[in-house]
Amino acid sequence: MFLLASCGWQESKTAEEWFDFTWSGLAGIDTLKFKGQAAVARGQRWSLDEQLGYSGELKDHQKLSMQSTLPSTEAGQDKGQQIEAAGTSQAQIQLAWNGETWKVADSQVSALTAGLSRLNPLEQLESIRRAAKTITEEHAAARGTRVLRIQLDPEAAKRVLNKQLVEEMEAVRTGWQRRLQNLSGGQRKEVESELEREWSKGRKHLDNMLTACQAETVYYLTINRNTGLPERMTSETRLLYTNTRGIQEQEALLTDSKFEYGK
């Protein structure tokens, strides 16, 4: 009777309750792995301009290592296969959970590592949990799974994107400030002044762009009905903004992460 009642409770959960249930279960996991693909699409026809693969491994609940790879270019492979067969490692980072978010070690901060950390599906789930959102359940899920469609409120999507891009800009600054230490005093001061001027111009443009842009983020989260843990999460963040030439452009970041447990 208890098992039957438990099954009935599982069936009666709302989409929001499924997300909370999954997030709670994942919060209790000490080790897991994930592997994913990411692509940037631009223009009216959403042509894929940049692609990479990434993977990560969680240990001791609070330590996460991630690495990115470039797709191989073997003949006969489509773009998805190229990413799946990713070969050359491009960046490796270590992240630590501080109770609120996943932070990259200061010594590793760079534009590349900051961009890689944005693909972290564990951080994406944390952002979803904190953000204003609408969660509905898809009815075409494969047997044994539940699929949630999670759409962030426009202002919430914009705040998440703002935080990510500002962190990446700050990483750029930290990176060149560290490299300047190798220059002599007089030369360092001159180069630092020029870099600071250019960086400030870029940061001002970013702030202006983010103020006026429109953002839309949708996630699809596939959950194993038996374990309650996520099996896969895809995301699409669309951005409409005005570039430095005053022309309106469209851009989208697509991610697809698959989780593994106990392997």
XYZ file of C-alpha atoms in Angstrom:
263
model
C 0.000 0.000 0.000
C 2.888 2.357 0.794
C 4.494 1.732 -2.603
C 1.221 2.338 -4.395
C 0.702 5.557 -2.497
C 4.243 6.630 -3.350
C 3.639 6.004 -7.058
C 0.449 8.020 -6.904
C 2.300 10.923 -5.279
C 4.916 10.832 -8.029
C 2.192 11.053 -10.674
C 0.426 13.943 -8.960
C 3.445 16.229 -8.627
C 3.218 19.531 -10.457
C 5.957 20.685 -12.825
C 7.281 23.050 -10.119
C 7.330 20.206 -7.585
C 9.238 18.018 -10.028
C 11.890 20.701 -10.402
C 12.207 21.147 -6.626
C 12.343 17.368 -6.184
C 15.090 17.055 -8.801
C 17.111 19.975 -7.448
C 16.954 18.517 -3.907
C 18.079 15.105 -5.147
C 20.951 16.573 -7.116
C 22.029 18.633 -4.093
C 22.659 15.370 -2.253
C 24.903 13.864 -4.946
C 28.638 13.737 -4.137
C 29.952 12.655 -7.540
C 28.735 12.922 -11.104
C 29.961 13.634 -14.610
C 28.499 15.568 -17.470
C 29.328 16.050 -21.111
C 27.918 18.700 -23.376
C 27.937 20.728 -26.536
C 27.521 24.458 -27.040
C 27.036 26.618 -30.102
C 26.513 30.293 -30.868
C 24.055 31.172 -33.635
C 23.787 34.601 -35.213
C 21.685 36.405 -37.801
C 18.187 35.970 -39.148
C 18.864 32.367 -40.204
C 20.705 31.476 -36.992
C 23.845 30.226 -38.729
C 26.190 28.457 -36.315
C 29.337 30.566 -35.944
C 31.115 29.018 -32.961
C 30.959 25.526 -31.479
C 32.725 23.585 -28.778
C 32.392 20.579 -26.554
C 32.782 20.557 -22.785
C 32.767 18.092 -19.921
C 32.924 18.173 -16.165
C 33.318 16.002 -13.100
C 31.984 16.691 -9.610
C 33.858 15.266 -6.625
C 33.211 15.583 -2.890
C 30.045 17.553 -3.617
C 31.836 20.920 -3.729
C 34.703 20.473 -6.215
C 34.058 20.650 -9.940
C 36.573 20.372 -12.769
C 35.607 21.418 -16.302
C 37.365 21.336 -19.627
C 36.486 22.508 -23.115
C 37.406 20.918 -26.425
C 37.271 21.983 -30.045
C 35.365 19.735 -32.456
C 37.330 17.455 -34.704
C 36.980 17.995 -38.442
C 36.989 14.470 -39.793
C 35.486 14.035 -43.236
C 31.891 12.843 -43.288
C 31.009 14.199 -39.866
C 28.225 16.706 -39.439
C 28.668 19.548 -36.964
C 27.002 17.669 -34.098
C 29.244 14.631 -34.628
C 32.290 16.886 -34.743
C 31.468 18.334 -31.345
C 30.665 14.898 -29.940
C 34.072 13.682 -31.113
C 35.762 16.731 -29.586
C 39.491 16.327 -29.537
C 41.818 19.193 -28.626
C 41.565 20.469 -25.052
C 41.357 24.266 -24.958
C 40.735 25.212 -21.339
C 40.629 23.524 -17.957
C 39.222 25.104 -14.835
C 38.558 24.199 -11.240
C 35.428 25.504 -9.569
C 34.354 25.379 -5.937
C 30.887 25.649 -4.430
C 30.758 28.484 -1.868
C 27.216 27.850 -0.694
C 25.631 30.188 -3.236
C 27.406 29.766 -6.558
C 30.267 28.011 -8.351
C 33.405 30.171 -8.302
C 36.484 29.831 -10.511
C 39.818 29.890 -8.704
C 41.276 33.418 -8.925
C 44.544 32.166 -10.406
C 42.613 30.680 -13.352
C 40.425 33.670 -14.171
C 40.480 34.641 -17.848
C 37.928 35.408 -20.529
C 38.189 31.804 -21.723
C 37.679 30.216 -18.319
C 34.879 32.637 -17.422
C 33.128 31.743 -20.662
C 33.572 28.035 -19.983
C 32.114 28.346 -16.483
C 28.965 29.832 -18.045
C 28.306 26.391 -19.605
C 28.290 24.666 -16.201
C 24.870 22.921 -16.001
C 25.035 22.807 -12.194
C 25.295 26.606 -12.109
C 22.500 26.821 -14.674
C 20.245 24.826 -12.336
C 21.131 27.154 -9.474
C 20.274 30.175 -11.630
C 16.940 28.590 -12.538
C 16.132 27.892 -8.899
C 16.702 31.532 -7.895
C 15.102 33.202 -10.916
C 11.500 34.155 -11.624
C 10.260 31.558 -14.115
C 7.396 29.564 -15.575
C 7.647 25.757 -15.474
C 5.401 23.467 -17.493
C 5.589 19.776 -18.301
C 6.024 18.445 -21.829
C 3.743 15.520 -22.692
C 5.973 13.896 -25.325
C 8.586 12.603 -22.856
C 10.282 9.258 -23.437
C 9.178 6.358 -21.272
C 10.498 6.574 -17.740
C 11.230 10.287 -17.913
C 9.635 13.643 -17.274
C 10.536 16.697 -19.363
C 10.117 20.170 -17.923
C 10.041 23.324 -20.011
C 11.445 26.192 -17.955
C 11.212 29.739 -19.268
C 12.838 32.529 -17.305
C 10.947 35.784 -17.023
C 12.474 38.296 -19.493
C 13.952 40.497 -16.771
C 15.329 37.441 -14.942
C 16.942 36.172 -18.165
C 18.473 39.593 -18.664
C 19.859 39.718 -15.114
C 21.448 36.268 -15.467
C 23.051 37.253 -18.773
C 24.191 40.585 -17.342
C 25.931 38.847 -14.447
C 27.688 36.382 -16.744
C 28.941 38.938 -19.257
C 30.124 41.399 -16.608
C 32.075 38.595 -14.923
C 33.686 37.745 -18.263
C 34.636 41.398 -18.838
C 36.194 41.550 -15.376
C 38.083 38.350 -16.179
C 39.561 40.028 -19.251
C 40.767 42.893 -17.075
C 42.227 40.584 -14.446
C 44.040 38.648 -17.162
C 45.889 41.585 -18.705
C 46.610 43.116 -15.321
C 48.364 39.902 -14.334
C 50.396 39.799 -17.559
C 51.476 43.413 -17.092
C 53.497 42.368 -14.068
C 56.116 41.015 -16.465
C 56.844 44.483 -17.893
C 59.213 47.107 -16.520
C 57.752 49.937 -14.459
C 57.694 52.703 -17.108
C 56.526 50.418 -19.894
C 53.919 48.820 -17.651
C 52.399 52.191 -16.772
C 52.091 53.230 -20.417
C 50.579 49.940 -21.584
C 48.268 49.753 -18.577
C 46.890 53.219 -19.329
C 46.107 52.266 -22.932
C 44.552 48.923 -22.001
C 42.471 50.524 -19.263
C 41.160 53.093 -21.732
C 40.167 50.442 -24.281
C 38.680 48.168 -21.630
C 36.585 51.017 -20.209
C 35.213 51.751 -23.687
C 34.282 48.095 -24.088
C 32.695 47.929 -20.636
C 30.654 51.080 -21.314
C 29.381 49.636 -24.588
C 28.502 46.365 -22.822
C 26.554 48.241 -20.142
C 24.671 50.244 -22.779
C 23.923 47.135 -24.785
C 22.663 45.201 -21.759
C 20.452 48.095 -20.697
C 18.665 48.168 -24.056
C 18.786 44.497 -25.045
C 16.007 41.924 -24.929
C 16.764 38.441 -23.602
C 14.831 35.186 -23.631
C 16.004 31.942 -22.022
C 14.286 28.556 -22.211
C 15.507 25.274 -20.668
C 14.320 21.715 -21.228
C 15.124 19.447 -18.294
C 14.772 15.673 -18.701
C 14.301 13.862 -15.371
C 14.550 10.144 -14.610
C 11.237 9.265 -12.972
C 12.759 6.488 -10.855
C 15.715 8.390 -9.410
C 14.363 11.918 -9.707
C 17.759 13.015 -11.044
C 18.358 15.007 -14.240
C 19.462 13.044 -17.293
C 19.766 15.898 -19.754
C 19.338 19.643 -19.913
C 19.258 21.839 -22.992
C 19.048 25.606 -23.089
C 18.546 28.377 -25.600
C 19.280 31.996 -24.744
C 18.248 34.493 -27.420
C 19.523 38.038 -27.354
C 18.376 41.025 -29.409
C 20.766 43.978 -29.158
C 22.235 46.978 -30.993
C 25.881 46.673 -32.062
C 28.537 49.409 -32.128
C 27.392 50.469 -35.618
C 23.846 51.034 -34.413
C 22.552 47.934 -36.216
C 20.172 45.567 -34.437
C 21.442 41.997 -34.259
C 20.217 38.639 -33.015
C 22.337 36.057 -31.238
C 21.623 32.775 -29.500
C 23.634 30.512 -27.190
C 22.602 26.853 -27.347
C 23.761 24.240 -24.828
C 23.076 20.523 -24.405
C 24.334 18.730 -21.270
C 23.997 15.018 -20.418
C 24.588 13.685 -16.887
C 26.189 10.445 -15.699
C 26.045 9.011 -12.168
C 28.104 6.391 -10.419
C 30.550 5.843 -13.308
